[in-house]
Each structure stands twice: as structure tokens, then as C-alpha cells.
PDB file of C-alpha atoms in Angstrom:
ATOM      1  CA  MET M   1    -106.930  55.146 -45.991  1.00  0.00           C
ATOM      2  CA  SER M   2    -106.306  55.027 -42.220  1.00  0.00           C
ATOM      3  CA  ASP M   3    -107.184  57.509 -39.559  1.00  0.00           C
ATOM      4  CA  LEU M   4    -104.801  60.512 -39.077  1.00  0.00           C
ATOM      5  CA  ASP M   5    -102.414  60.264 -36.076  1.00  0.00           C
ATOM      6  CA  PRO M   6    -103.703  62.739 -33.434  1.00  0.00           C
ATOM      7  CA  THR M   7    -100.180  63.893 -32.920  1.00  0.00           C
ATOM      8  CA  LEU M   8     -99.970  65.282 -36.321  1.00  0.00           C
ATOM      9  CA  PRO M   9    -102.539  68.304 -36.440  1.00  0.00           C
ATOM     10  CA  PRO M  10    -103.939  69.910 -39.498  1.00  0.00           C
ATOM     11  CA  PRO M  11    -101.421  72.348 -40.812  1.00  0.00           C
ATOM     12  CA  THR M  12    -103.379  75.496 -40.457  1.00  0.00           C
ATOM     13  CA  ALA M  13    -101.251  77.411 -37.766  1.00  0.00           C
ATOM     14  CA  LEU M  14    -101.280  80.643 -39.433  1.00  0.00           C
ATOM     15  CA  GLU M  15    -101.361  82.999 -36.124  1.00  0.00           C
ATOM     16  CA  GLU M  16     -98.062  84.617 -37.093  1.00  0.00           C
ATOM     17  CA  LEU M  17    -100.022  86.438 -40.166  1.00  0.00           C
ATOM     18  CA  ARG M  18    -102.144  89.433 -40.123  1.00  0.00           C
ATOM     19  CA  PRO M  19    -105.703  88.670 -39.666  1.00  0.00           C
ATOM     20  CA  LYS M  20    -106.811  89.420 -43.189  1.00  0.00           C
ATOM     21  CA  ALA M  21    -103.910  87.322 -44.684  1.00  0.00           C
ATOM     22  CA  ARG M  22    -104.804  84.531 -42.536  1.00  0.00           C
ATOM     23  CA  GLU M  23    -108.331  84.701 -43.516  1.00  0.00           C
ATOM     24  CA  ALA M  24    -107.144  84.628 -47.185  1.00  0.00           C
ATOM     25  CA  LEU M  25    -105.024  81.751 -46.963  1.00  0.00           C
ATOM     26  CA  LEU M  26    -107.524  79.662 -44.928  1.00  0.00           C
ATOM     27  CA  ALA M  27    -110.196  80.478 -47.481  1.00  0.00           C
ATOM     28  CA  ALA M  28    -107.824  79.633 -50.338  1.00  0.00           C
ATOM     29  CA  ARG M  29    -107.219  76.314 -48.498  1.00  0.00           C
ATOM     30  CA  ALA M  30    -110.964  75.442 -48.719  1.00  0.00           C
ATOM     31  CA  VAL M  31    -111.208  76.640 -52.337  1.00  0.00           C
ATOM     32  CA  PHE M  32    -108.219  74.862 -53.767  1.00  0.00           C
ATOM     33  CA  LEU M  33    -109.234  71.637 -52.158  1.00  0.00           C
ATOM     34  CA  GLU M  34    -112.562  71.814 -53.484  1.00  0.00           C
ATOM     35  CA  GLU M  35    -111.830  73.342 -56.959  1.00  0.00           C
ATOM     36  CA  GLY M  36    -108.211  72.514 -57.956  1.00  0.00           C
ATOM     37  CA  TYR M  37    -105.766  75.038 -58.962  1.00  0.00           C
ATOM     38  CA  ASP M  38    -107.235  75.824 -62.304  1.00  0.00           C
ATOM     39  CA  GLY M  39    -110.782  75.927 -60.891  1.00  0.00           C
ATOM     40  CA  ALA M  40    -110.128  78.102 -58.041  1.00  0.00           C
ATOM     41  CA  LYS M  41    -111.096  81.828 -58.555  1.00  0.00           C
ATOM     42  CA  MET M  42    -109.598  84.698 -56.809  1.00  0.00           C
ATOM     43  CA  ASP M  43    -113.406  86.182 -56.739  1.00  0.00           C
ATOM     44  CA  THR M  44    -114.470  83.009 -54.772  1.00  0.00           C
ATOM     45  CA  ILE M  45    -111.536  82.940 -52.440  1.00  0.00           C
ATOM     46  CA  ALA M  46    -112.169  86.580 -51.663  1.00  0.00           C
ATOM     47  CA  ARG M  47    -115.780  85.921 -51.106  1.00  0.00           C
ATOM     48  CA  VAL M  48    -115.114  82.723 -48.914  1.00  0.00           C
ATOM     49  CA  ALA M  49    -112.851  84.959 -46.886  1.00  0.00           C
ATOM     50  CA  SER M  50    -115.177  87.703 -46.646  1.00  0.00           C
ATOM     51  CA  LEU M  51    -112.773  90.063 -48.168  1.00  0.00           C
ATOM     52  CA  SER M  52    -112.747  92.495 -51.016  1.00  0.00           C
ATOM     53  CA  LYS M  53    -110.878  91.425 -54.115  1.00  0.00           C
ATOM     54  CA  ALA M  54    -108.849  94.684 -53.752  1.00  0.00           C
ATOM     55  CA  THR M  55    -107.943  93.391 -50.287  1.00  0.00           C
ATOM     56  CA  LEU M  56    -107.194  90.067 -51.320  1.00  0.00           C
ATOM     57  CA  TYR M  57    -104.838  91.374 -54.203  1.00  0.00           C
ATOM     58  CA  ALA M  58    -103.103  93.850 -51.646  1.00  0.00           C
ATOM     59  CA  HIS M  59    -101.808  90.562 -49.797  1.00  0.00           C
ATOM     60  CA  PHE M  60    -101.489  88.337 -52.598  1.00  0.00           C
ATOM     61  CA  ALA M  61    -100.712  89.698 -56.363  1.00  0.00           C
ATOM     62  CA  SER M  62    -101.770  86.685 -58.170  1.00  0.00           C
ATOM     63  CA  LYS M  63    -103.335  83.455 -57.512  1.00  0.00           C
ATOM     64  CA  SER M  64     -99.890  81.414 -57.825  1.00  0.00           C
ATOM     65  CA  ASP M  65     -98.609  83.792 -55.231  1.00  0.00           C
ATOM     66  CA  LEU M  66    -101.371  83.070 -53.090  1.00  0.00           C
ATOM     67  CA  PHE M  67    -100.796  79.348 -53.598  1.00  0.00           C
ATOM     68  CA  GLU M  68     -97.446  79.452 -52.918  1.00  0.00           C
ATOM     69  CA  ALA M  69     -98.214  81.289 -49.661  1.00  0.00           C
ATOM     70  CA  LEU M  70    -100.292  78.380 -48.925  1.00  0.00           C
ATOM     71  CA  ILE M  71     -97.986  75.746 -49.773  1.00  0.00           C
ATOM     72  CA  ARG M  72     -95.302  77.379 -47.664  1.00  0.00           C
ATOM     73  CA  HIS M  73     -97.545  77.596 -44.677  1.00  0.00           C
ATOM     74  CA  GLU M  74     -98.673  74.021 -45.064  1.00  0.00           C
ATOM     75  CA  CYS M  75     -95.241  72.530 -45.199  1.00  0.00           C
ATOM     76  CA  ARG M  76     -93.826  74.506 -42.296  1.00  0.00           C
ATOM     77  CA  ALA M  77     -96.708  73.559 -40.135  1.00  0.00           C
ATOM     78  CA  VAL M  78     -96.031  69.823 -41.036  1.00  0.00           C
ATOM     79  CA  ASN M  79     -92.557  70.248 -40.503  1.00  0.00           C
ATOM     80  CA  ALA M  80     -93.222  71.959 -37.065  1.00  0.00           C
ATOM     81  CA  SER M  81     -95.102  68.822 -35.894  1.00  0.00           C
ATOM     82  CA  LEU M  82     -92.606  66.301 -37.075  1.00  0.00           C
ATOM     83  CA  TYR M  83     -90.533  64.476 -34.039  1.00  0.00           C
ATOM     84  CA  ARG M  84     -87.293  65.969 -33.477  1.00  0.00           C
ATOM     85  CA  PRO M  85     -84.940  62.993 -32.535  1.00  0.00           C
ATOM     86  CA  ASP M  86     -82.820  63.467 -29.136  1.00  0.00           C
ATOM     87  CA  PRO M  87     -79.100  62.682 -29.849  1.00  0.00           C
ATOM     88  CA  GLY M  88     -78.769  62.315 -25.929  1.00  0.00           C
ATOM     89  CA  ASN M  89     -80.883  59.208 -26.083  1.00  0.00           C
ATOM     90  CA  PRO M  90     -78.619  56.234 -25.924  1.00  0.00           C
ATOM     91  CA  ARG M  91     -80.984  54.047 -28.004  1.00  0.00           C
ATOM     92  CA  MET M  92     -80.521  55.240 -31.314  1.00  0.00           C
ATOM     93  CA  THR M  93     -82.889  52.867 -32.781  1.00  0.00           C
ATOM     94  CA  ASP M  94     -85.682  54.078 -30.497  1.00  0.00           C
ATOM     95  CA  GLU M  95     -85.212  57.660 -31.883  1.00  0.00           C
ATOM     96  CA  LEU M  96     -85.082  56.318 -35.463  1.00  0.00           C
ATOM     97  CA  ARG M  97     -88.213  54.383 -34.957  1.00  0.00           C
ATOM     98  CA  LYS M  98     -90.092  57.577 -33.629  1.00  0.00           C
ATOM     99  CA  VAL M  99     -88.752  59.690 -36.580  1.00  0.00           C
ATOM    100  CA  ALA M 100     -90.256  56.905 -39.183  1.00  0.00           C
ATOM    101  CA  ALA M 101     -93.534  56.607 -37.461  1.00  0.00           C
ATOM    102  CA  ASN M 102     -94.292  60.207 -37.226  1.00  0.00           C
ATOM    103  CA  TYR M 103     -92.905  60.987 -40.799  1.00  0.00           C
ATOM    104  CA  ARG M 104     -95.086  58.318 -42.442  1.00  0.00           C
ATOM    105  CA  GLN M 105     -98.177  60.484 -41.017  1.00  0.00           C
ATOM    106  CA  ILE M 106     -97.343  63.042 -43.614  1.00  0.00           C
ATOM    107  CA  PHE M 107     -98.268  60.469 -46.399  1.00  0.00           C
ATOM    108  CA  ILE M 108    -101.824  59.648 -44.865  1.00  0.00           C
ATOM    109  CA  HIS M 109    -102.539  63.431 -43.943  1.00  0.00           C
ATOM    110  CA  LYS M 110    -105.817  63.735 -46.271  1.00  0.00           C
ATOM    111  CA  ALA M 111    -105.397  67.501 -47.024  1.00  0.00           C
ATOM    112  CA  GLY M 112    -101.752  67.527 -47.320  1.00  0.00           C
ATOM    113  CA  ILE M 113    -102.153  64.628 -49.922  1.00  0.00           C
ATOM    114  CA  GLU M 114    -104.707  66.651 -51.843  1.00  0.00           C
ATOM    115  CA  LEU M 115    -102.592  69.761 -52.080  1.00  0.00           C
ATOM    116  CA  TYR M 116     -99.921  67.802 -53.215  1.00  0.00           C
ATOM    117  CA  ARG M 117    -102.072  66.340 -55.908  1.00  0.00           C
ATOM    118  CA  ILE M 118    -103.080  69.829 -56.879  1.00  0.00           C
ATOM    119  CA  LEU M 119     -99.468  71.016 -57.034  1.00  0.00           C
ATOM    120  CA  VAL M 120     -98.057  68.313 -59.270  1.00  0.00           C
ATOM    121  CA  PRO M 121     -99.992  68.997 -62.673  1.00  0.00           C
ATOM    122  CA  VAL M 122     -99.194  72.698 -62.401  1.00  0.00           C
ATOM    123  CA  ALA M 123     -95.593  72.488 -61.267  1.00  0.00           C
ATOM    124  CA  PRO M 124     -94.312  72.741 -64.628  1.00  0.00           C
ATOM    125  CA  ARG M 125     -96.257  75.727 -65.434  1.00  0.00           C
ATOM    126  CA  PHE M 126     -94.964  77.248 -62.161  1.00  0.00           C
ATOM    127  CA  PRO M 127     -91.551  76.017 -61.367  1.00  0.00           C
ATOM    128  CA  ARG M 128     -91.285  78.327 -58.401  1.00  0.00           C
ATOM    129  CA  LEU M 129     -94.321  76.591 -56.818  1.00  0.00           C
ATOM    130  CA  ALA M 130     -92.339  73.371 -56.988  1.00  0.00           C
ATOM    131  CA  ARG M 131     -89.174  75.057 -55.589  1.00  0.00           C
ATOM    132  CA  THR M 132     -91.020  76.297 -52.831  1.00  0.00           C
ATOM    133  CA  PHE M 133     -92.635  73.054 -51.813  1.00  0.00           C
ATOM    134  CA  TYR M 134     -89.490  71.235 -52.128  1.00  0.00           C
ATOM    135  CA  ALA M 135     -87.485  73.609 -50.068  1.00  0.00           C
ATOM    136  CA  GLU M 136     -89.922  74.083 -47.400  1.00  0.00           C
ATOM    137  CA  GLY M 137     -91.154  70.522 -47.268  1.00  0.00           C
ATOM    138  CA  PRO M 138     -88.991  67.568 -48.243  1.00  0.00           C
ATOM    139  CA  SER M 139     -85.564  69.494 -47.943  1.00  0.00           C
ATOM    140  CA  ALA M 140     -86.490  70.812 -44.611  1.00  0.00           C
ATOM    141  CA  THR M 141     -87.316  67.512 -43.093  1.00  0.00           C
ATOM    142  CA  ILE M 142     -84.172  65.782 -44.619  1.00  0.00           C
ATOM    143  CA  ARG M 143     -82.018  68.645 -43.320  1.00  0.00           C
ATOM    144  CA  GLN M 144     -83.597  68.094 -39.648  1.00  0.00           C
ATOM    145  CA  LEU M 145     -82.898  64.272 -39.921  1.00  0.00           C
ATOM    146  CA  ALA M 146     -79.349  65.042 -41.218  1.00  0.00           C
ATOM    147  CA  ASP M 147     -78.603  67.275 -38.401  1.00  0.00           C
ATOM    148  CA  TYR M 148     -79.411  64.437 -35.932  1.00  0.00           C
ATOM    149  CA  LEU M 149     -77.494  61.928 -37.709  1.00  0.00           C
ATOM    150  CA  GLY M 150     -74.479  64.320 -37.947  1.00  0.00           C
ATOM    151  CA  VAL M 151     -74.386  64.444 -34.169  1.00  0.00           C
ATOM    152  CA  LEU M 152     -74.507  60.714 -33.825  1.00  0.00           C
ATOM    153  CA  ARG M 153     -71.604  60.531 -36.392  1.00  0.00           C
ATOM    154  CA  ASP M 154     -69.626  63.202 -34.567  1.00  0.00           C
ATOM    155  CA  THR M 155     -70.095  61.453 -31.347  1.00  0.00           C
ATOM    156  CA  GLY M 156     -68.738  58.142 -32.792  1.00  0.00           C
ATOM    157  CA  ARG M 157     -72.025  56.120 -33.129  1.00  0.00           C
ATOM    158  CA  LEU M 158     -72.346  56.181 -36.734  1.00  0.00           C
ATOM    159  CA  ARG M 159     -69.959  55.969 -39.694  1.00  0.00           C
ATOM    160  CA  LEU M 160     -71.229  57.931 -42.576  1.00  0.00           C
ATOM    161  CA  PRO M 161     -69.496  60.213 -45.196  1.00  0.00           C
ATOM    162  CA  ASP M 162     -72.654  61.935 -45.917  1.00  0.00           C
ATOM    163  CA  ALA M 163     -75.212  63.044 -43.410  1.00  0.00           C
ATOM    164  CA  ASP M 164     -77.896  64.350 -45.936  1.00  0.00           C
ATOM    165  CA  LEU M 165     -77.709  61.280 -48.413  1.00  0.00           C
ATOM    166  CA  ALA M 166     -78.034  59.042 -45.181  1.00  0.00           C
ATOM    167  CA  ALA M 167     -81.024  60.877 -44.083  1.00  0.00           C
ATOM    168  CA  ARG M 168     -82.498  60.504 -47.523  1.00  0.00           C
ATOM    169  CA  GLN M 169     -81.647  57.020 -47.472  1.00  0.00           C
ATOM    170  CA  PHE M 170     -83.425  56.266 -44.206  1.00  0.00           C
ATOM    171  CA  LEU M 171     -86.335  58.096 -45.077  1.00  0.00           C
ATOM    172  CA  ALA M 172     -86.863  56.077 -48.389  1.00  0.00           C
ATOM    173  CA  LEU M 173     -86.281  52.888 -46.485  1.00  0.00           C
ATOM    174  CA  VAL M 174     -89.304  53.584 -43.963  1.00  0.00           C
ATOM    175  CA  THR M 175     -91.972  55.296 -46.609  1.00  0.00           C
ATOM    176  CA  GLU M 176     -91.255  53.783 -49.905  1.00  0.00           C
ATOM    177  CA  ASP M 177     -94.755  51.787 -49.641  1.00  0.00           C
ATOM    178  CA  ILE M 178     -96.775  54.654 -48.572  1.00  0.00           C
ATOM    179  CA  LYS M 179     -95.650  57.437 -50.706  1.00  0.00           C
ATOM    180  CA  LEU M 180     -97.140  56.319 -54.030  1.00  0.00           C
ATOM    181  CA  ASN M 181    -100.143  54.795 -51.926  1.00  0.00           C
ATOM    182  CA  GLY M 182    -100.925  58.184 -50.528  1.00  0.00           C
ATOM    183  CA  ALA M 183    -100.736  60.172 -53.772  1.00  0.00           C
ATOM    184  CA  LEU M 184    -102.931  57.309 -55.602  1.00  0.00           C
ATOM    185  CA  GLY M 185    -105.459  57.194 -52.750  1.00  0.00           C
ATOM    186  CA  LEU M 186    -104.671  53.504 -52.032  1.00  0.00           C
ATOM    187  CA  PRO M 187    -105.286  51.787 -48.766  1.00  0.00           C
ATOM    188  CA  ALA M 188    -102.205  52.441 -46.134  1.00  0.00           C
ATOM    189  CA  ALA M 189    -100.289  49.462 -44.792  1.00  0.00           C
ATOM    190  CA  SER M 190    -101.870  47.809 -41.922  1.00  0.00           C
ATOM    191  CA  ALA M 191    -100.293  48.321 -38.394  1.00  0.00           C
ATOM    192  CA  ARG M 192     -98.490  45.135 -38.561  1.00  0.00           C
ATOM    193  CA  GLN M 193     -96.905  45.836 -41.988  1.00  0.00           C
ATOM    194  CA  THR M 194     -96.159  49.201 -41.005  1.00  0.00           C
ATOM    195  CA  GLU M 195     -94.084  47.810 -38.102  1.00  0.00           C
ATOM    196  CA  LYS M 196     -92.447  45.330 -40.354  1.00  0.00           C
ATOM    197  CA  ILE M 197     -91.577  47.992 -42.985  1.00  0.00           C
ATOM    198  CA  ILE M 198     -90.091  50.383 -40.091  1.00  0.00           C
ATOM    199  CA  THR M 199     -88.250  47.567 -38.413  1.00  0.00           C
ATOM    200  CA  SER M 200     -86.795  46.539 -41.398  1.00  0.00           C
ATOM    201  CA  GLY M 201     -85.746  49.783 -42.663  1.00  0.00           C
ATOM    202  CA  ILE M 202     -84.110  50.570 -39.432  1.00  0.00           C
ATOM    203  CA  ALA M 203     -82.321  47.177 -39.522  1.00  0.00           C
ATOM    204  CA  MET M 204     -80.830  48.055 -42.777  1.00  0.00           C
ATOM    205  CA  PHE M 205     -79.974  51.498 -42.127  1.00  0.00           C
ATOM    206  CA  VAL M 206     -78.211  50.276 -38.798  1.00  0.00           C
ATOM    207  CA  SER M 207     -76.355  47.292 -40.542  1.00  0.00           C
ATOM    208  CA  VAL M 208     -74.591  49.898 -42.924  1.00  0.00           C
ATOM    209  CA  TYR M 209     -73.870  52.839 -40.591  1.00  0.00           C
ATOM    210  CA  ALA M 210     -73.819  52.072 -37.100  1.00  0.00           C
ATOM    211  CA  VAL M 211     -70.765  51.397 -35.141  1.00  0.00           C
ATOM    212  CA  ALA M 212     -71.254  47.982 -34.044  1.00  0.00           C
ATOM    213  CA  GLN M 213     -73.274  48.056 -30.671  1.00  0.00           C
ATOM    214  CA  GLN M 214     -75.262  45.305 -28.901  1.00  0.00           C
ATOM    215  CA  ASP M 215     -77.942  47.599 -27.974  1.00  0.00           C
ATOM    216  CA  GLU M 216     -78.538  48.859 -31.691  1.00  0.00           C
ATOM    217  CA  ARG M 217     -78.882  45.553 -33.110  1.00  0.00           C
ATOM    218  CA  VAL M 218     -82.598  45.054 -34.700  1.00  0.00           C
ATOM    219  CA  THR M 219     -84.353  41.906 -35.234  1.00  0.00           C
ATOM    220  CA  VAL M 220     -87.011  41.655 -37.920  1.00  0.00           C
ATOM    221  CA  ASP M 221     -89.743  38.946 -37.559  1.00  0.00           C
TER     222      ASP M 221
END
């Protein structure tokens, strides 16, 4: 697995929380990553956070509530770190390239991948956890890109009937290889392979949706 991109910081920005809740979440993050969901104990989390169990339960009524809060904050922090494409840039392909490169970093973020692995097996038992993850993570990311694509459509640069679908398609094109590799712990693509994946994904997307413009043509080696 390659080194993390320094532009994508670890998702631990919890400054907006009350101090004890923040300490509880940081402790929970460490314990869940070490023990997994089923192995993690509220007693252990309270001890690591230097809190009493009563204080911990005053903030989070159950282990599932605590894990849900952790997932929510992780997702929001990651989304906050993602590149916001500029619809004012006449070079749409440059913006799409930045989106793709930045988005791929999610799938090589070690702690994020490990939390995802913890979530997947417990999701059938706790469907609310799955809904929270999807709403705060993938759905929010798709919505952000869809908003950008919608502006390009409204300004006549893209022909697309469904901005949400187009956003999903673009992200799939530029991350298809890395999602499974990240979840399974397989090596990430090389820099050369990554460049080819991103470039070909942009080329396919532009060939379908872009209004013909000379400066938006993409060459794939």
C-alpha cells in the first residue's frame, strides 16, 4: 500500500465537540481499530479516554451509538478534505483530474479502510450504521461532484440528463481498481498506472458528456 497523500489529513478533526465527547471518540477510534467492533468494550474505551463509564454513557447511550458517531465524524472530515472543483476554470479536464486524484486517496487511507472493514460485517446487524456511513460518506461526495457537473451543464459545457448519475459514473471510472484493492489490502496501482486510469476515465467521461471543445480533448497513451 502506498504512502498517504499529505493533502488528505487523518480524519480526526473533532474540535467542534465538547472535550469529553471528543476524548471519547478519539479513544473509541483507537480501540475499534485495535479490537474490531465486537471486541471493543465500553469499559476499555472509557479507560483509554480517562473517563468514567457514567460519563461515557452520558454522551453515547450504547457502543453502536458511539461507533455511529465515530463513522459520522470520520466521513465528514474526509469529505471536508476533498478537492472542491472550480466551475470557473475553463479547463474542465484539469478540475476532473484533481477530483480523481484526490478522491483516490480515500481508498489508501489506512485508518479509513480499517474502519470500513470493521463496518461491513456488522452492517447487517446495525443497518442504521450502514445508512449513516452512506449518507455522510459516498452520498455526500457524489452530491458535491454532481453540484459541480450541474453547473457545467447549466453553462453549456456538458450534456447530461442526470448530474447525480454522471457523478457516480465518473467516480467509478477513476476508482474501479482501487476500491477492492484497498479493502483487501492489495498493493495500490503504481504512479504510471494511476495516471493511465485517471486519464482514460476522464477521456471516456468527456467523450460521452462534453460539448465538443478542442481544449477538452484527452489523449490516452
